[in-house]
Amino acid sequence: MNCLWCHEEIIPEITWSNLFQPVSQIPFCTECERELKRLEGPQCQRCGRLTSEKLCADCRSWGNGTTDLLEFNHSIFTYNKMMQDIITKWKYRGDYILGNIFKSYVIEAFKIRFAFLEKDFVAIPIPLSEERMKERGFNQAQVLAEFLPVQHADILTRKHGLKQSKRTRMERISAENPFFIDQHINNPVILVDDIYTTGTTLRHAARLLKEHECPEIYAFTLIRG
Ligand SMILES: [Zn+2]
Ligand SMILES: [Zn+2]
């Protein structure tokens, strides 16, 4: 097997402890893996921002006296140069297979962080608009949701609009809800996306779900931007 990023052959290390176990099939070599940075250290309990505060300023204003729409967000990695390069190639240049780099991390983190959830919850990927989907060929959030060992439901749709990245922070926060849903959902939900940046996209989706009877909403993202 070769590393999906640097294409070097991955030679599994055989030790006494793994001699009789199947060799793990991570298509990512240790050298490349070392370049990714896990989200570690004191962080906001709601969104995962690195801070010594229990709740960061953003999350305090999201809650704003009432309860936040999100129970919490869990991200696996921070955004560094290596991650940026991988995401660019995967998401913007349509290298679908490259997403497999993240599979085992997603499964592992999910099992640890969301172990407390009962069986009836559903993973919902943040959708792309139809136009963006045509342009890119696949939705990275859907790929991540499909890695999860739980049922997922693609019940959100998204109106086409300005690219998030071309908006200023204020524009993003004040923008109208870009999502649609045409059914009620009584299960707890884990929203899945590739990156948590301002948290606006996820909260737009969460607001819509809450309006359609969803009792509890969590977010699971690959990267805390
Ligand atoms: Zn590599
Ligand atoms: Zn926060």
Short mmCIF file of C-alpha atoms and ligand atoms in Angstrom, two decimals:
data_model
loop_
_atom_site.label_atom_id
_atom_site.label_comp_id
_atom_site.label_asym_id
_atom_site.label_seq_id
_atom_site.Cartn_x
_atom_site.Cartn_y
_atom_site.Cartn_z
CA MET A 1 0.00 0.00 0.00
CA ASN A 2 1.18 3.51 -0.79
CA CYS A 3 0.60 6.73 1.10
CA LEU A 4 -2.23 8.69 -0.52
CA TRP A 5 -0.38 11.93 0.03
CA CYS A 6 3.33 11.39 -0.70
CA HIS A 7 2.89 8.08 -2.60
CA GLU A 8 5.74 6.42 -0.69
CA GLU A 9 5.22 2.76 0.01
CA ILE A 10 3.98 2.09 3.51
CA ILE A 11 5.89 -0.75 5.09
CA PRO A 12 4.00 -2.04 8.12
CA GLU A 13 6.12 -2.44 11.18
CA ILE A 14 5.81 -5.96 12.53
CA THR A 15 6.14 -6.25 16.28
CA TRP A 16 5.31 -9.04 18.70
CA SER A 17 2.16 -7.26 19.73
CA ASN A 18 0.70 -6.92 16.23
CA LEU A 19 2.16 -10.08 14.72
CA PHE A 20 -1.11 -11.97 14.85
CA GLN A 21 -3.37 -9.04 14.26
CA PRO A 22 -4.41 -7.65 10.91
CA VAL A 23 -2.15 -4.79 9.85
CA SER A 24 -4.06 -1.54 9.91
CA GLN A 25 -5.04 -0.23 6.52
CA ILE A 26 -4.40 3.47 6.97
CA PRO A 27 -3.40 4.83 3.55
CA PHE A 28 -1.24 7.50 5.13
CA CYS A 29 2.43 7.15 6.12
CA THR A 30 3.85 8.05 9.53
CA GLU A 31 5.96 10.89 8.09
CA CYS A 32 2.88 12.56 6.62
CA GLU A 33 0.81 11.81 9.68
CA ARG A 34 3.33 13.66 11.81
CA GLU A 35 2.60 16.83 9.82
CA LEU A 36 -1.01 16.91 10.93
CA LYS A 37 -1.77 18.57 14.21
CA ARG A 38 -4.41 17.19 16.53
CA LEU A 39 -6.65 19.59 18.39
CA GLU A 40 -5.24 19.25 21.89
CA GLY A 41 -5.05 21.37 25.02
CA PRO A 42 -7.49 23.53 26.97
CA GLN A 43 -10.42 24.45 24.78
CA CYS A 44 -13.88 25.95 24.76
CA GLN A 45 -16.28 23.23 25.89
CA ARG A 46 -18.79 24.25 23.27
CA CYS A 47 -16.84 24.79 20.06
CA GLY A 48 -13.33 23.44 20.64
CA ARG A 49 -11.49 26.74 20.20
CA LEU A 50 -8.16 26.66 21.99
CA THR A 51 -8.59 28.88 25.03
CA SER A 52 -8.26 28.69 28.78
CA GLU A 53 -11.85 29.91 29.15
CA LYS A 54 -14.63 27.39 29.71
CA LEU A 55 -16.73 29.09 27.05
CA CYS A 56 -15.12 31.34 24.44
CA ALA A 57 -16.47 34.81 23.66
CA ASP A 58 -18.14 33.59 20.45
CA CYS A 59 -19.99 30.81 22.22
CA ARG A 60 -21.06 33.14 24.99
CA SER A 61 -22.67 35.36 22.38
CA TRP A 62 -24.19 32.37 20.54
CA GLY A 63 -25.88 31.33 23.74
CA ASN A 64 -26.69 34.95 24.63
CA GLY A 65 -28.78 34.32 27.70
CA THR A 66 -30.65 31.37 26.22
CA THR A 67 -29.25 27.99 25.31
CA ASP A 68 -26.94 27.49 22.36
CA LEU A 69 -28.39 25.54 19.44
CA LEU A 70 -25.39 23.23 19.53
CA GLU A 71 -24.66 20.99 22.50
CA PHE A 72 -21.01 20.99 21.43
CA ASN A 73 -18.72 20.65 18.45
CA HIS A 74 -15.94 18.09 18.36
CA SER A 75 -13.07 18.62 15.92
CA ILE A 76 -10.13 16.28 15.38
CA PHE A 77 -7.43 18.49 13.89
CA THR A 78 -6.30 22.09 13.85
CA TYR A 79 -5.81 23.88 10.57
CA ASN A 80 -2.14 23.97 9.56
CA LYS A 81 -0.23 24.08 6.28
CA MET A 82 -0.35 20.32 5.71
CA MET A 83 -4.07 20.20 6.37
CA GLN A 84 -4.65 23.15 4.08
CA ASP A 85 -2.76 21.39 1.28
CA ILE A 86 -4.69 18.16 1.73
CA ILE A 87 -8.07 19.93 1.89
CA THR A 88 -7.28 21.96 -1.24
CA LYS A 89 -6.46 18.84 -3.21
CA TRP A 90 -9.34 16.81 -1.79
CA LYS A 91 -12.15 19.33 -1.78
CA TYR A 92 -11.29 21.92 -4.42
CA ARG A 93 -9.44 19.78 -6.93
CA GLY A 94 -11.78 16.83 -6.63
CA ASP A 95 -9.36 14.15 -5.42
CA TYR A 96 -12.14 12.04 -3.91
CA ILE A 97 -9.94 9.11 -2.82
CA LEU A 98 -7.72 11.38 -0.75
CA GLY A 99 -10.53 11.63 1.80
CA ASN A 100 -9.68 8.06 2.87
CA ILE A 101 -6.72 9.51 4.76
CA PHE A 102 -9.24 10.68 7.35
CA LYS A 103 -11.35 7.56 7.69
CA SER A 104 -9.70 5.90 10.67
CA TYR A 105 -9.28 9.22 12.53
CA VAL A 106 -12.97 9.98 12.06
CA ILE A 107 -14.08 6.56 13.28
CA GLU A 108 -11.73 6.62 16.26
CA ALA A 109 -12.65 10.14 17.39
CA PHE A 110 -16.33 9.43 16.91
CA LYS A 111 -16.21 6.30 19.07
CA ILE A 112 -14.49 8.16 21.87
CA ARG A 113 -16.36 11.47 21.85
CA PHE A 114 -19.87 10.31 21.02
CA ALA A 115 -19.90 7.02 22.88
CA PHE A 116 -22.47 8.39 25.31
CA LEU A 117 -25.14 8.81 22.64
CA GLU A 118 -27.98 6.34 22.40
CA LYS A 119 -28.52 4.31 19.28
CA ASP A 120 -31.33 6.37 17.76
CA PHE A 121 -29.30 9.37 16.67
CA VAL A 122 -28.65 10.29 13.06
CA ALA A 123 -25.63 11.84 11.34
CA ILE A 124 -26.53 14.62 8.91
CA PRO A 125 -23.87 16.03 6.58
CA ILE A 126 -23.90 19.77 5.86
CA PRO A 127 -24.98 19.86 2.22
CA LEU A 128 -23.52 21.74 -0.72
CA SER A 129 -25.77 23.66 -3.06
CA GLU A 130 -26.67 21.88 -6.29
CA GLU A 131 -24.39 24.20 -8.26
CA ARG A 132 -21.43 23.62 -5.96
CA MET A 133 -22.05 19.89 -6.02
CA LYS A 134 -21.89 19.88 -9.83
CA GLU A 135 -18.71 21.90 -9.75
CA ARG A 136 -16.94 19.66 -7.23
CA GLY A 137 -18.45 16.27 -7.93
CA PHE A 138 -18.85 15.26 -4.30
CA ASN A 139 -19.66 16.68 -0.90
CA GLN A 140 -16.76 16.32 1.53
CA ALA A 141 -19.13 16.44 4.52
CA GLN A 142 -21.08 13.53 3.10
CA VAL A 143 -17.88 11.53 2.67
CA LEU A 144 -17.05 12.10 6.34
CA ALA A 145 -20.59 11.20 7.44
CA GLU A 146 -20.40 7.97 5.46
CA PHE A 147 -17.29 6.95 7.39
CA LEU A 148 -19.32 6.92 10.59
CA PRO A 149 -20.63 3.58 11.83
CA VAL A 150 -24.14 5.02 12.24
CA GLN A 151 -27.11 5.78 10.06
CA HIS A 152 -26.92 9.05 8.17
CA ALA A 153 -29.70 11.01 6.56
CA ASP A 154 -29.14 13.58 3.83
CA ILE A 155 -32.27 15.54 4.67
CA LEU A 156 -30.89 19.06 4.48
CA THR A 157 -30.62 20.93 1.19
CA ARG A 158 -28.85 24.18 0.54
CA LYS A 159 -29.77 27.19 -1.55
CA HIS A 160 -27.09 28.50 -3.83
CA GLY A 161 -25.46 31.67 -2.62
CA LEU A 162 -22.21 33.49 -2.25
CA LYS A 163 -19.26 31.31 -1.35
CA GLN A 164 -18.70 31.42 2.42
CA SER A 165 -15.04 32.12 1.91
CA LYS A 166 -15.82 35.26 -0.09
CA ARG A 167 -17.87 36.75 2.70
CA THR A 168 -16.66 38.78 5.62
CA ARG A 169 -17.30 37.45 9.08
CA MET A 170 -20.15 39.90 9.68
CA GLU A 171 -21.78 39.02 6.38
CA ARG A 172 -21.63 35.37 7.33
CA ILE A 173 -23.20 35.93 10.69
CA SER A 174 -26.03 38.12 9.43
CA ALA A 175 -26.70 36.06 6.30
CA GLU A 176 -30.08 34.39 6.04
CA ASN A 177 -30.42 30.68 6.60
CA PRO A 178 -29.16 28.90 3.46
CA PHE A 179 -30.71 25.55 4.34
CA PHE A 180 -34.05 23.84 3.67
CA ILE A 181 -35.69 20.86 5.25
CA ASP A 182 -39.09 19.41 4.45
CA GLN A 183 -39.59 16.90 7.23
CA HIS A 184 -39.64 16.64 10.98
CA ILE A 185 -36.91 14.82 12.81
CA ASN A 186 -37.34 13.48 16.32
CA ASN A 187 -33.92 11.91 16.69
CA PRO A 188 -30.86 13.56 18.16
CA VAL A 189 -28.56 14.67 15.36
CA ILE A 190 -24.84 14.93 14.76
CA LEU A 191 -24.14 17.49 12.07
CA VAL A 192 -21.04 16.58 10.09
CA ASP A 193 -18.81 19.04 8.25
CA ASP A 194 -15.17 19.33 7.28
CA ILE A 195 -14.40 22.51 9.18
CA TYR A 196 -15.71 24.59 12.05
CA THR A 197 -14.74 28.20 11.39
CA THR A 198 -17.21 30.69 12.86
CA GLY A 199 -19.85 28.09 13.66
CA THR A 200 -22.42 30.05 11.67
CA THR A 201 -23.14 27.38 9.06
CA LEU A 202 -23.65 24.71 11.70
CA ARG A 203 -25.93 26.94 13.75
CA HIS A 204 -28.03 27.81 10.71
CA ALA A 205 -28.54 24.10 10.13
CA ALA A 206 -29.14 23.53 13.85
CA ARG A 207 -31.77 26.26 14.01
CA LEU A 208 -33.70 24.67 11.17
CA LEU A 209 -33.50 21.24 12.78
CA LYS A 210 -34.70 22.65 16.11
CA GLU A 211 -37.63 24.25 14.32
CA HIS A 212 -38.43 20.79 13.00
CA GLU A 213 -38.55 19.11 16.37
CA CYS A 214 -34.99 17.87 16.68
CA PRO A 215 -34.30 17.45 20.41
CA GLU A 216 -30.51 17.67 20.49
CA ILE A 217 -27.82 18.70 18.05
CA TYR A 218 -24.10 18.02 18.12
CA ALA A 219 -21.44 18.86 15.56
CA PHE A 220 -18.57 16.69 14.42
CA THR A 221 -15.96 18.36 12.25
CA LEU A 222 -12.61 17.28 10.92
CA ILE A 223 -10.90 20.61 11.57
CA ARG A 224 -11.24 23.46 14.03
CA GLY A 225 -10.31 26.45 11.87
ZN ZN B 1 3.10 9.99 3.13
ZN ZN B 2 -16.50 28.39 21.81
#
